[in-house]
């Protein structure tokens, strides 16, 4: 079978990982490179000299290809989505699909109408540690009933190898980072959120224009309640992470977002460390995302992380923003204006105040 011919759109920080991951997958190759920045194109061409490079997405209708990988900032993907759909090219898009639920929903409908598979690269679902957490719930400690998720980081947005758009975008922590965390919660709890009370804020030392820190209390339909704190502007260089889940027979404690997994049954005096397979950060998870995308296109597996599924995680982000603005709890499902469901007077009121939703 000939390799899947990919056009990589957006050649910044994240694309550097994708170029390596595609190269290591004999089932894929890069045939097109798109970025308005000439510097970014030249750098990418050094790695893929046989690819065709272009400054805009008109390339998508001009060369033979099998799929598009979007590694662009989430704001302003309209032309990219339209070009991919017009060319009938399946899309693997970096998270978040868009920087708003309404726009993301439009993209999902656009892809569905065009019959184009749309997958969102939610790499954290594919981490060995995430898969093992699911196994622990099933085989050791039982179902989770409540949890605490803390992600504490002083993210230096000026670091040369970091993307710069989060410095000026709205709600950078939520759209760029918490989207991973909220998606992970839906994934491991196997349940949808029904109530979210959120507070976003920006400390005095923040280098970000808009809120870089988030607190939220989230309730899922299954009854699981999570205390969430996500910080891009903590005030210490050393990062902190803990996701602790209280389950029917004990606890699961993850002390690093990429590993350090432990559990204890109720009467255990100490935590038991859980062995995990060797793992290279940002690589193995992207390898798994790409493999899942290829399998779906080859028809050997269902499409995972679909754009439509992703809307439910994006609604959590939007609900958090709205909740913080209104000082009231929000059911993320109420943001789905497309759904023919009854919105209670309280939520209707909230939505009227934010017609952009
Ligand atoms: N899944 C993950 O773990 C992970 C990690 C980092 C970044 N990301 C995501 O990857 C995406 C890109 O982030 P990044 O860090 O590479 O950002 P970046 O700013 O470093 O790179 C983005 C690139 O896109 C280019 N670009 C902008 N508009 C374009 C357009 N219309 N057409 C083509 N190219 C365009 C820019 O010139 C830039 O080179 C974001 O959605 C981000 O959230 C995901």
mmCIF file with all atom_site columns, C-alpha atoms and ligand atoms in Angstrom, residues 9-15 34-37 40 43 55-57 70-74 76-77 80 94-96 121 123-124 161-165 175-176 180 282 285, ligand 1:
data_model
loop_
_atom_site.group_PDB
_atom_site.id
_atom_site.type_symbol
_atom_site.label_atom_id
_atom_site.label_alt_id
_atom_site.label_comp_id
_atom_site.label_asym_id
_atom_site.label_entity_id
_atom_site.label_seq_id
_atom_site.pdbx_PDB_ins_code
_atom_site.Cartn_x
_atom_site.Cartn_y
_atom_site.Cartn_z
_atom_site.occupancy
_atom_site.B_iso_or_equiv
_atom_site.pdbx_formal_charge
_atom_site.auth_seq_id
_atom_site.auth_comp_id
_atom_site.auth_asym_id
_atom_site.auth_atom_id
_atom_site.pdbx_PDB_model_num
ATOM   1  C CA  . UNK A 1 9   ? -0.340 23.251 7.181  1.00 0.00 ? 9   UNK A CA  1
ATOM   2  C CA  . UNK A 1 10  ? 1.394  25.410 9.791  1.00 0.00 ? 10  UNK A CA  1
ATOM   3  C CA  . UNK A 1 11  ? 5.136  24.900 10.148 1.00 0.00 ? 11  UNK A CA  1
ATOM   4  C CA  . UNK A 1 12  ? 5.801  26.309 13.613 1.00 0.00 ? 12  UNK A CA  1
ATOM   5  C CA  . UNK A 1 13  ? 6.746  24.709 16.930 1.00 0.00 ? 13  UNK A CA  1
ATOM   6  C CA  . UNK A 1 14  ? 4.299  21.825 16.889 1.00 0.00 ? 14  UNK A CA  1
ATOM   7  C CA  . UNK A 1 15  ? 5.029  20.958 13.253 1.00 0.00 ? 15  UNK A CA  1
ATOM   8  C CA  . UNK A 1 34  ? 2.008  25.450 3.869  1.00 0.00 ? 34  UNK A CA  1
ATOM   9  C CA  . UNK A 1 35  ? 2.913  28.495 5.941  1.00 0.00 ? 35  UNK A CA  1
ATOM   10 C CA  . UNK A 1 36  ? 2.841  32.230 5.199  1.00 0.00 ? 36  UNK A CA  1
ATOM   11 C CA  . UNK A 1 37  ? 6.252  32.542 6.845  1.00 0.00 ? 37  UNK A CA  1
ATOM   12 C CA  . UNK A 1 40  ? 9.165  28.473 8.415  1.00 0.00 ? 40  UNK A CA  1
ATOM   13 C CA  . UNK A 1 43  ? 13.217 25.305 7.587  1.00 0.00 ? 43  UNK A CA  1
ATOM   14 C CA  . UNK A 1 55  ? 2.329  30.373 1.413  1.00 0.00 ? 55  UNK A CA  1
ATOM   15 C CA  . UNK A 1 56  ? -1.385 29.575 1.478  1.00 0.00 ? 56  UNK A CA  1
ATOM   16 C CA  . UNK A 1 57  ? -3.887 26.754 1.301  1.00 0.00 ? 57  UNK A CA  1
ATOM   17 C CA  . UNK A 1 70  ? -3.407 21.310 10.569 1.00 0.00 ? 70  UNK A CA  1
ATOM   18 C CA  . UNK A 1 71  ? -0.714 22.531 12.975 1.00 0.00 ? 71  UNK A CA  1
ATOM   19 C CA  . UNK A 1 72  ? -1.805 26.151 12.853 1.00 0.00 ? 72  UNK A CA  1
ATOM   20 C CA  . UNK A 1 73  ? -3.041 28.426 15.645 1.00 0.00 ? 73  UNK A CA  1
ATOM   21 C CA  . UNK A 1 74  ? -6.694 27.658 16.417 1.00 0.00 ? 74  UNK A CA  1
ATOM   22 C CA  . UNK A 1 76  ? -8.377 31.806 11.802 1.00 0.00 ? 76  UNK A CA  1
ATOM   23 C CA  . UNK A 1 77  ? -8.671 28.293 10.385 1.00 0.00 ? 77  UNK A CA  1
ATOM   24 C CA  . UNK A 1 80  ? -7.877 25.973 5.864  1.00 0.00 ? 80  UNK A CA  1
ATOM   25 C CA  . UNK A 1 94  ? -4.396 20.081 16.305 1.00 0.00 ? 94  UNK A CA  1
ATOM   26 C CA  . UNK A 1 95  ? -6.435 20.953 19.351 1.00 0.00 ? 95  UNK A CA  1
ATOM   27 C CA  . UNK A 1 96  ? -8.397 23.101 19.902 1.00 0.00 ? 96  UNK A CA  1
ATOM   28 C CA  . UNK A 1 121 ? -5.146 15.336 17.805 1.00 0.00 ? 121 UNK A CA  1
ATOM   29 C CA  . UNK A 1 123 ? -2.620 13.142 22.189 1.00 0.00 ? 123 UNK A CA  1
ATOM   30 C CA  . UNK A 1 124 ? -3.075 12.993 25.956 1.00 0.00 ? 124 UNK A CA  1
ATOM   31 C CA  . UNK A 1 161 ? 10.907 27.829 20.849 1.00 0.00 ? 161 UNK A CA  1
ATOM   32 C CA  . UNK A 1 162 ? 7.363  28.475 22.134 1.00 0.00 ? 162 UNK A CA  1
ATOM   33 C CA  . UNK A 1 163 ? 4.454  29.732 20.051 1.00 0.00 ? 163 UNK A CA  1
ATOM   34 C CA  . UNK A 1 164 ? 3.714  33.424 20.658 1.00 0.00 ? 164 UNK A CA  1
ATOM   35 C CA  . UNK A 1 165 ? 0.002  33.768 19.841 1.00 0.00 ? 165 UNK A CA  1
ATOM   36 C CA  . UNK A 1 175 ? -8.215 27.086 24.968 1.00 0.00 ? 175 UNK A CA  1
ATOM   37 C CA  . UNK A 1 176 ? -4.634 25.888 24.765 1.00 0.00 ? 176 UNK A CA  1
ATOM   38 C CA  . UNK A 1 180 ? -6.533 18.745 27.143 1.00 0.00 ? 180 UNK A CA  1
ATOM   39 C CA  . UNK A 1 282 ? 5.532  14.531 22.721 1.00 0.00 ? 282 UNK A CA  1
ATOM   40 C CA  . UNK A 1 285 ? 1.647  10.107 21.851 1.00 0.00 ? 285 UNK A CA  1
HETATM 41 N N1  . LIG B 2 .   ? -1.264 18.453 21.109 1.00 0.00 ? 1   LIG B N1  1
HETATM 42 C C1  . LIG B 2 .   ? -0.275 19.051 21.741 1.00 0.00 ? 1   LIG B C1  1
HETATM 43 O O1  . LIG B 2 .   ? 0.265  18.551 22.701 1.00 0.00 ? 1   LIG B O1  1
HETATM 44 C C2  . LIG B 2 .   ? 0.169  20.396 21.226 1.00 0.00 ? 1   LIG B C2  1
HETATM 45 C C3  . LIG B 2 .   ? 1.377  20.956 21.645 1.00 0.00 ? 1   LIG B C3  1
HETATM 46 C C4  . LIG B 2 .   ? 1.728  22.212 21.135 1.00 0.00 ? 1   LIG B C4  1
HETATM 47 C C5  . LIG B 2 .   ? 0.892  22.861 20.254 1.00 0.00 ? 1   LIG B C5  1
HETATM 48 N N2  . LIG B 2 .   ? -0.277 22.261 19.883 1.00 0.00 ? 1   LIG B N2  1
HETATM 49 C C6  . LIG B 2 .   ? -1.210 22.931 18.952 1.00 0.00 ? 1   LIG B C6  1
HETATM 50 O O2  . LIG B 2 .   ? -0.617 23.033 17.673 1.00 0.00 ? 1   LIG B O2  1
HETATM 51 C C7  . LIG B 2 .   ? -1.116 24.186 16.999 1.00 0.00 ? 1   LIG B C7  1
HETATM 52 C C8  . LIG B 2 .   ? 0.056  25.026 16.512 1.00 0.00 ? 1   LIG B C8  1
HETATM 53 O O3  . LIG B 2 .   ? 0.823  25.429 17.624 1.00 0.00 ? 1   LIG B O3  1
HETATM 54 P P1  . LIG B 2 .   ? 2.348  25.840 17.459 1.00 0.00 ? 1   LIG B P1  1
HETATM 55 O O4  . LIG B 2 .   ? 2.929  25.748 18.833 1.00 0.00 ? 1   LIG B O4  1
HETATM 56 O O5  . LIG B 2 .   ? 3.002  25.091 16.382 1.00 0.00 ? 1   LIG B O5  1
HETATM 57 O O6  . LIG B 2 .   ? 2.204  27.378 17.051 1.00 0.00 ? 1   LIG B O6  1
HETATM 58 P P2  . LIG B 2 .   ? 3.297  28.272 16.295 1.00 0.00 ? 1   LIG B P2  1
HETATM 59 O O7  . LIG B 2 .   ? 2.859  29.673 16.427 1.00 0.00 ? 1   LIG B O7  1
HETATM 60 O O8  . LIG B 2 .   ? 4.671  27.896 16.752 1.00 0.00 ? 1   LIG B O8  1
HETATM 61 O O9  . LIG B 2 .   ? 3.169  27.791 14.771 1.00 0.00 ? 1   LIG B O9  1
HETATM 62 C C9  . LIG B 2 .   ? 2.032  28.028 14.016 1.00 0.00 ? 1   LIG B C9  1
HETATM 63 C C10 . LIG B 2 .   ? 2.459  28.170 12.555 1.00 0.00 ? 1   LIG B C10 1
HETATM 64 O O10 . LIG B 2 .   ? 1.281  28.312 11.760 1.00 0.00 ? 1   LIG B O10 1
HETATM 65 C C11 . LIG B 2 .   ? 1.560  29.293 10.776 1.00 0.00 ? 1   LIG B C11 1
HETATM 66 N N3  . LIG B 2 .   ? 0.314  29.835 10.273 1.00 0.00 ? 1   LIG B N3  1
HETATM 67 C C12 . LIG B 2 .   ? -0.442 30.828 10.793 1.00 0.00 ? 1   LIG B C12 1
HETATM 68 N N4  . LIG B 2 .   ? -1.524 31.038 10.010 1.00 0.00 ? 1   LIG B N4  1
HETATM 69 C C13 . LIG B 2 .   ? -1.450 30.153 9.002  1.00 0.00 ? 1   LIG B C13 1
HETATM 70 C C14 . LIG B 2 .   ? -2.280 29.874 7.882  1.00 0.00 ? 1   LIG B C14 1
HETATM 71 N N5  . LIG B 2 .   ? -3.397 30.558 7.671  1.00 0.00 ? 1   LIG B N5  1
HETATM 72 N N6  . LIG B 2 .   ? -1.891 28.903 7.021  1.00 0.00 ? 1   LIG B N6  1
HETATM 73 C C15 . LIG B 2 .   ? -0.753 28.209 7.232  1.00 0.00 ? 1   LIG B C15 1
HETATM 74 N N7  . LIG B 2 .   ? 0.054  28.419 8.307  1.00 0.00 ? 1   LIG B N7  1
HETATM 75 C C16 . LIG B 2 .   ? -0.287 29.380 9.158  1.00 0.00 ? 1   LIG B C16 1
HETATM 76 C C17 . LIG B 2 .   ? 2.440  30.306 11.463 1.00 0.00 ? 1   LIG B C17 1
HETATM 77 O O11 . LIG B 2 .   ? 3.165  31.108 10.530 1.00 0.00 ? 1   LIG B O11 1
HETATM 78 C C18 . LIG B 2 .   ? 3.333  29.408 12.308 1.00 0.00 ? 1   LIG B C18 1
HETATM 79 O O12 . LIG B 2 .   ? 4.500  29.038 11.596 1.00 0.00 ? 1   LIG B O12 1
HETATM 80 C C19 . LIG B 2 .   ? -2.035 24.883 17.987 1.00 0.00 ? 1   LIG B C19 1
HETATM 81 O O13 . LIG B 2 .   ? -3.360 24.491 17.755 1.00 0.00 ? 1   LIG B O13 1
HETATM 82 C C20 . LIG B 2 .   ? -1.574 24.342 19.337 1.00 0.00 ? 1   LIG B C20 1
HETATM 83 O O14 . LIG B 2 .   ? -2.578 24.342 20.328 1.00 0.00 ? 1   LIG B O14 1
HETATM 84 C C21 . LIG B 2 .   ? -0.629 21.054 20.339 1.00 0.00 ? 1   LIG B C21 1
#
